[in-house]
Short mmCIF file of C-alpha atoms in Angstrom, two decimals:
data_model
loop_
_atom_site.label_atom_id
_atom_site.label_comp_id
_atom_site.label_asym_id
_atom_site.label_seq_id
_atom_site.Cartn_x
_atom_site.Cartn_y
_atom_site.Cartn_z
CA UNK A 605 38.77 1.84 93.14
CA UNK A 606 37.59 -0.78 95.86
CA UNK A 607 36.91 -4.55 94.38
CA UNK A 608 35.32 -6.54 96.35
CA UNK A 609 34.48 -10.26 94.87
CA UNK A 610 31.72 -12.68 95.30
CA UNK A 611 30.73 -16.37 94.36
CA UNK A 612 28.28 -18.90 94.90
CA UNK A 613 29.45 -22.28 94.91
CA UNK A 614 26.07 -23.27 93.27
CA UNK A 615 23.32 -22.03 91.46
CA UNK A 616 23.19 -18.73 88.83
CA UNK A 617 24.32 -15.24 90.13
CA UNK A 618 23.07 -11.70 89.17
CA UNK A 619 24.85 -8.74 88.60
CA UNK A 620 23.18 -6.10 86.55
CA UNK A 621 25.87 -3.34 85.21
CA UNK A 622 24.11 -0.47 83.81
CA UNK A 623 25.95 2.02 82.36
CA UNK A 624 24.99 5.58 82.78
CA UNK A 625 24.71 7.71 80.42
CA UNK A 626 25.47 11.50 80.12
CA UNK A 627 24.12 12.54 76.09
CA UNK A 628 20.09 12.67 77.25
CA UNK A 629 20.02 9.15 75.14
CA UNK A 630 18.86 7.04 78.14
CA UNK A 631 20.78 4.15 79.79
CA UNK A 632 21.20 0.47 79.35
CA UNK A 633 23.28 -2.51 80.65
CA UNK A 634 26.33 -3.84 79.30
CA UNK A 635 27.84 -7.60 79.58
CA UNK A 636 30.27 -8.24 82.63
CA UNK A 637 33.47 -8.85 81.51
CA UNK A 638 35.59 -12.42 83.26
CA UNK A 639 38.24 -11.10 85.75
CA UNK A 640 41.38 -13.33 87.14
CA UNK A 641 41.46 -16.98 87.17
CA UNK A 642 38.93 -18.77 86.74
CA UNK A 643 36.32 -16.37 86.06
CA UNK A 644 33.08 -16.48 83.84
CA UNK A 645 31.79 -14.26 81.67
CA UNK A 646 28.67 -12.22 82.13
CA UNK A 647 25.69 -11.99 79.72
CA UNK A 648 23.23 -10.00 78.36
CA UNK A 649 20.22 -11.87 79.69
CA UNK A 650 17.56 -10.91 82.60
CA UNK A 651 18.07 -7.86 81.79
CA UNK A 652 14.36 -6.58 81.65
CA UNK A 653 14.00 -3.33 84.28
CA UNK A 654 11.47 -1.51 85.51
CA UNK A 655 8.91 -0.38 84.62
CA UNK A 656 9.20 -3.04 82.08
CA UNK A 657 9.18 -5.66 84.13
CA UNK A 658 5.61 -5.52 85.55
CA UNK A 659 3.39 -8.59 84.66
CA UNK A 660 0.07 -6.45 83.57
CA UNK A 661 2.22 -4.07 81.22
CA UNK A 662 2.91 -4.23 77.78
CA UNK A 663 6.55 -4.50 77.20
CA UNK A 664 8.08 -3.73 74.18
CA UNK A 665 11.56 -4.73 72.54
CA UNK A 666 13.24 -2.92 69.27
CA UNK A 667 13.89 -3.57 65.85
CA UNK A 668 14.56 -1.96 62.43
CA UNK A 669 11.73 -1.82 59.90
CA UNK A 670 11.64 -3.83 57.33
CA UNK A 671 12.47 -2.57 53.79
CA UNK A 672 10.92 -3.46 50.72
CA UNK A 673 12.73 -3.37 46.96
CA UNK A 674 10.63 -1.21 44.48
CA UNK A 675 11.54 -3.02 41.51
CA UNK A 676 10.79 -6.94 43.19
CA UNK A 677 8.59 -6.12 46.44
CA UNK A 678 11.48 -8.54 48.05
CA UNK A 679 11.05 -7.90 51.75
CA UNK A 680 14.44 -7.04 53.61
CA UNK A 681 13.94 -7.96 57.11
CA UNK A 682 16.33 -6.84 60.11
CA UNK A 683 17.22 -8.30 63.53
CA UNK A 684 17.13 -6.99 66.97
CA UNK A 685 17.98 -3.92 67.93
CA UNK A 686 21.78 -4.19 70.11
CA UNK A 687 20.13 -1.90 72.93
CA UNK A 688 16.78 -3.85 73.19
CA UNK A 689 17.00 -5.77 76.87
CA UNK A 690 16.53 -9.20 76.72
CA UNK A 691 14.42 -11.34 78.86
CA UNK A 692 13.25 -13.01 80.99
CA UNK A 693 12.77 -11.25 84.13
CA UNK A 694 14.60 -11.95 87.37
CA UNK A 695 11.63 -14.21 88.76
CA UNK A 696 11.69 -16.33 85.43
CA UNK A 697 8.43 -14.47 83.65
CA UNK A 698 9.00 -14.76 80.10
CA UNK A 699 9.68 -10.51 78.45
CA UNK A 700 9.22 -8.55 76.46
CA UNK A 701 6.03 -9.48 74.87
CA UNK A 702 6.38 -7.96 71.29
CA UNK A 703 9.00 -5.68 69.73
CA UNK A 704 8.35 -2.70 67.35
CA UNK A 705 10.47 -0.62 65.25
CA UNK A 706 13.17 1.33 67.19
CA UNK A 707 15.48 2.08 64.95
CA UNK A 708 16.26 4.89 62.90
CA UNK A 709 12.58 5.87 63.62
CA UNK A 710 11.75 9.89 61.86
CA UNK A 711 9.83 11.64 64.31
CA UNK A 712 8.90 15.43 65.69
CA UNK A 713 11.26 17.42 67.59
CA UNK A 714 10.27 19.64 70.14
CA UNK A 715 10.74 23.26 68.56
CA UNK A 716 12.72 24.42 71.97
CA UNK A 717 15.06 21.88 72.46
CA UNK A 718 18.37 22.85 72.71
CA UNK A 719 19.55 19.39 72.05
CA UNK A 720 21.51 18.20 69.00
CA UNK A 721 19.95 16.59 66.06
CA UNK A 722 20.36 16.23 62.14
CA UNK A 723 17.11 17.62 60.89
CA UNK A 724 15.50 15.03 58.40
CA UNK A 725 12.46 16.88 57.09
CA UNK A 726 10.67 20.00 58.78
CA UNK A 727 7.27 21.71 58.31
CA UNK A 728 6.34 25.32 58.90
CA UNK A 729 2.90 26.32 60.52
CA UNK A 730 2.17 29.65 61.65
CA UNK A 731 5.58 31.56 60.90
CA UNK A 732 7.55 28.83 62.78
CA UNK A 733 9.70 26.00 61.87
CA UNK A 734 9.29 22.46 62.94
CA UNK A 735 11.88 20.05 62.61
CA UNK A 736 11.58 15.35 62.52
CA UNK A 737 14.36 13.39 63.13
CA UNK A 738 15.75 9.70 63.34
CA UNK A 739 15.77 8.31 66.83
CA UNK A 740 16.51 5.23 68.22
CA UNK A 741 15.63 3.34 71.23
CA UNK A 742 13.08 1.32 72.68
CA UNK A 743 11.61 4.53 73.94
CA UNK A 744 10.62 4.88 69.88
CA UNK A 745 9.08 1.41 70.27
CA UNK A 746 6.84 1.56 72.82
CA UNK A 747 5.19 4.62 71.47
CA UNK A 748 4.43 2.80 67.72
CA UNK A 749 3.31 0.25 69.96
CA UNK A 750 0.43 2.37 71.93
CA UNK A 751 -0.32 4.12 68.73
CA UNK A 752 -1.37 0.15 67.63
CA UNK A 753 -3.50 0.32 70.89
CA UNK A 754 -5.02 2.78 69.91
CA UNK A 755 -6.15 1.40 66.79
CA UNK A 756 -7.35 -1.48 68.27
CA UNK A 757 -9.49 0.80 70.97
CA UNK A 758 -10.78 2.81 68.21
CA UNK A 759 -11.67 -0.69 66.23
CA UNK A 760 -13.19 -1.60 69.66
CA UNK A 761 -13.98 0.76 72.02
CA UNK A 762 -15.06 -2.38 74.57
CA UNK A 763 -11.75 -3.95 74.43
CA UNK A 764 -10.55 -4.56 77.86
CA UNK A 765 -6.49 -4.07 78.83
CA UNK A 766 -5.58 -7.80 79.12
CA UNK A 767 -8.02 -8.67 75.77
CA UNK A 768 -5.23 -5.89 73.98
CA UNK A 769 -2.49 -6.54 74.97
CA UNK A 770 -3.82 -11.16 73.92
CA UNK A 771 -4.05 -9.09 70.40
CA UNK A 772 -1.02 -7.83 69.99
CA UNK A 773 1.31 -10.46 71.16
CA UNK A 774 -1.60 -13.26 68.86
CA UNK A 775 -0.99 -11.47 66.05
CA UNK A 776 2.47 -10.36 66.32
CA UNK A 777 4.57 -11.75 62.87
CA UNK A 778 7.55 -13.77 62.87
CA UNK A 779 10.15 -13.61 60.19
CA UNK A 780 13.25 -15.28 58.86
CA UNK A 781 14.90 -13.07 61.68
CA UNK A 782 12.95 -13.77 64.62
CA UNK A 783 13.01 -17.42 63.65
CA UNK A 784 10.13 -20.21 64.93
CA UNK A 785 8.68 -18.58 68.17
CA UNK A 786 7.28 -21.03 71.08
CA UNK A 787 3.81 -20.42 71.94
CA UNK A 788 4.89 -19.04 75.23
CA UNK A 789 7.28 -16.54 73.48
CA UNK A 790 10.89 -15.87 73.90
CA UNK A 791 13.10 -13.55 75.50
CA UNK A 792 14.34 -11.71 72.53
CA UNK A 793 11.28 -11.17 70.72
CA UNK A 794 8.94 -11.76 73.21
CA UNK A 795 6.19 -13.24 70.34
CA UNK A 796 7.26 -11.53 67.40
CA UNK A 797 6.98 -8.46 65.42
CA UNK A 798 3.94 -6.10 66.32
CA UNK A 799 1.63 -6.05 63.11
CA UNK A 800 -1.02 -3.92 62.84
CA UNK A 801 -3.75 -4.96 60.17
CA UNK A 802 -3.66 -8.42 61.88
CA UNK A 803 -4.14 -7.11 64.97
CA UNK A 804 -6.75 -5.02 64.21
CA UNK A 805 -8.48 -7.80 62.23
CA UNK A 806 -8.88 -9.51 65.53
CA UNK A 807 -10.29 -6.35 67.75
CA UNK A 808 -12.99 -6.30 65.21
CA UNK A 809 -13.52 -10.00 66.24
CA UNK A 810 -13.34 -9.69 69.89
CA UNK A 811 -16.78 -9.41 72.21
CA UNK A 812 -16.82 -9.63 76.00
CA UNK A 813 -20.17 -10.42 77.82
CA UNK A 814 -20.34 -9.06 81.56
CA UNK A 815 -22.97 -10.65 84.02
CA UNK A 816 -24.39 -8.69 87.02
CA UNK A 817 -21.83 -10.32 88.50
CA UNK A 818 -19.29 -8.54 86.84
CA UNK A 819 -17.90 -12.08 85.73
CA UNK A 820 -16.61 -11.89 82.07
CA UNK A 821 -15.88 -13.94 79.06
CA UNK A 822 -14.33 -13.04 76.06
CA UNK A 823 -14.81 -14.49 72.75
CA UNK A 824 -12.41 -14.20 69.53
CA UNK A 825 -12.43 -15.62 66.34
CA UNK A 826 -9.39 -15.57 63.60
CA UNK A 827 -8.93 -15.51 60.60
CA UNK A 828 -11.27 -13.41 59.36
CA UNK A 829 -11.98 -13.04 56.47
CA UNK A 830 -11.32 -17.20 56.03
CA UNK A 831 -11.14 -19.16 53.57
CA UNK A 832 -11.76 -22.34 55.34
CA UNK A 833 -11.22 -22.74 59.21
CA UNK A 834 -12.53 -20.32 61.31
CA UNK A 835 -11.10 -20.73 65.01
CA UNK A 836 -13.04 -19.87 68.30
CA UNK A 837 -11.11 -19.00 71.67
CA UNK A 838 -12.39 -18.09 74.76
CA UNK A 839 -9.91 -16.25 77.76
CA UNK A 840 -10.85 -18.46 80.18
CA UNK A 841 -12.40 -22.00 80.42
CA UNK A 842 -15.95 -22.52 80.85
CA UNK A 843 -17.55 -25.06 83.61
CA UNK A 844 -20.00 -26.17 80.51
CA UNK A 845 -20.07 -25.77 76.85
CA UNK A 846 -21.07 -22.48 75.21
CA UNK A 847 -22.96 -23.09 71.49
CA UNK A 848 -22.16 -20.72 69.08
CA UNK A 849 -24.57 -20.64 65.66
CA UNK A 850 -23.24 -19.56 62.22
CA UNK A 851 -26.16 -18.20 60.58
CA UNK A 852 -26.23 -16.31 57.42
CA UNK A 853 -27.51 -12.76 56.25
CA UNK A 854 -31.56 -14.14 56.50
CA UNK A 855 -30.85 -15.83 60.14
CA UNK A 856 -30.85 -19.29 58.88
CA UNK A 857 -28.41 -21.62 61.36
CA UNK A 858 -26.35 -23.35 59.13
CA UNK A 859 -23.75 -24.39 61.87
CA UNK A 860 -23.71 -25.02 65.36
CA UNK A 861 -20.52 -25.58 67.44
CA UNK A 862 -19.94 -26.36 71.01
CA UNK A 863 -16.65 -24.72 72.83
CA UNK A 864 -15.39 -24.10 76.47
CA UNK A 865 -11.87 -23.19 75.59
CA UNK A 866 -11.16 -23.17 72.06
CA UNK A 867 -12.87 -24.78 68.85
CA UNK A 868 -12.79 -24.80 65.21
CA UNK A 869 -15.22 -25.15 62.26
CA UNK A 870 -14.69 -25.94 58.59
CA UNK A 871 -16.91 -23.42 56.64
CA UNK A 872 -15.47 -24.00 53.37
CA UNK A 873 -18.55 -25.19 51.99
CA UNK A 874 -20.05 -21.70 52.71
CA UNK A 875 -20.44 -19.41 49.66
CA UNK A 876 -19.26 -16.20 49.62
CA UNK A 877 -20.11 -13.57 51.55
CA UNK A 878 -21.11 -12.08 55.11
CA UNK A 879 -21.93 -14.04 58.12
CA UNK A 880 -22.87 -13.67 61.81
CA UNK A 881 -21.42 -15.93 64.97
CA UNK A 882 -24.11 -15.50 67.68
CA UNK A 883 -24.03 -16.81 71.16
CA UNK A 884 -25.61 -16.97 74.36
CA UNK A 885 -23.93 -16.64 78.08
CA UNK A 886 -25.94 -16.62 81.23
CA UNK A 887 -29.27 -14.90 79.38
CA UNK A 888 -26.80 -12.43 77.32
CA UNK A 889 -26.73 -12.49 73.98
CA UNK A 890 -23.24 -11.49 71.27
CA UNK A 891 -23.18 -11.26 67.64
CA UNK A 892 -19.95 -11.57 65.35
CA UNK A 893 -19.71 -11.10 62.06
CA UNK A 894 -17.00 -12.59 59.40
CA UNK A 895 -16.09 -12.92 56.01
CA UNK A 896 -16.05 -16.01 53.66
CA UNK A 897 -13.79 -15.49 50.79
#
């Protein structure tokens, strides 16, 4: 086998060793190994490939469910998975963006593979057998993750791509296993644990406006229901203050609030019930609704 070796004398140096695999399982990298004197150890970071990799994409990392006791409703949580990649990418953009469960993940089999499994429940339909089984990988992931999407699109048919993918990575969780996650995210977890009731609390909260001139904005507004603070964002910032009115089921105003990127208003002093955001942009007109508890 030829070696060949190579240095910098300054500055961080790449290698990716991928190790390929022959079982039909897929292929990831593995950590270089330090060699002779004086040599340094690789890592498992940067190690986000394509089609992973690309910025408009959602890209999705791997962990095991949670479990939770019967008898205490104790939540067990579980780390990441030892085959998810780990980020960033190689020109510094912070991946993945979320991670979903990957592991040990019961699914269906196609009934013509020839491929090994150990059958863990089956169904028959039509005089023929059909077998699930427990997979693992980030290519189980990704597919929990665009069943989420799909949620979402059926919440909101008018969601655009970049308002979904804001939701899920907004509302993603953190636990005592992902730890505090910056704003930005990280490169394990990207910004936490995909979570779908939150994030389809949010799709229902979501309205775009489009202009003749096909310029956009986008509106959200979390939590909701709320107890107290309800929280405005806009995707972009505005070059003059939109007012949004809280009115209440008879159209009364009984709050008005000013925002170009991001507000908040205390409606604890609301009572109970159902209420409608409404706003204005160039001539166009949005209603939200949201819950006081």
């Amino acid at each position: 086998m030829e070696q060949r070796d190579s240095y910098a004398a300054t500055g961080t140096v790449h290698y990716w060793n991928v190790v390929e695999l022959s079982n039909g399982v897929g292929n990831w990298g593995l950590d270089f190994l330090a060699y002779g004197n004086g040599g340094v150890a690789g890592d498992n970071q940067y190690g986000i490939g394509e089609p992973a990799c690309t910025e408009s994409v959602i890209t999705v990392g791997a962990h095991r469910s949670s479990v939770f006791v019967t008898s205490t409703g104790a939540e067990i949580t579980f780390p990441l998975a030892g085959f998810s990649s780990i980020g960033p990418t190689y020109d510094e953009r912070m991946k993945p963006d979320v991670t979903a469960p990957g592991v040990d993940v019961i699914s269906s089999i196609n009934s013509y593979t020839t491929r090994y499994y150990t059958t863990a429940a089956n169904t028959t339909f039509n005089g023929r057998t059909y077998d699930f089984a427990a997979f693992s990988g980030t290519s189980m992931a990704s597919p929990a993750t665009v069943g989420v999407a799909a949620l979402l699109l059926e919440a909101n048919p008018a969601l655009q791509p970049q308002q979904l993918k804001n939701i899920l990575m907004t509302t993603a969780r953190q636990d005592d296993k992902t730890g505090t996650i910056p704003p930005g995210g990280n490169a394990q977890w990207g910004h936490g644990k995909v979570t779908a009731s939150a994030a389809i609390a949010m799709a229902l909260s979501v309205v775009s406006i489009d202009n003749i001139d096909n310029e956009s904005i986008s509106l959200s507004l979390f939590p909701n229901p709320t107890d107290a603070i309800l929280n405005f964002m806009l995707d972009k910032r505005l070059e003059s203050e939109l007012l949004i009115n809280i009115v209440n089921m008879e159209g009364k105003i009984l709050k008005t609030q000013s925002i170009i990127t991001s507000s908040t208003v205390d409606v604890s002093d609301l009572a109970r019930g159902l209420y409608f955001v409404r706003f204005n942009y160039k001539n166009k007109s949005r209603t939200l609704r949201f819950v006081k508890n």
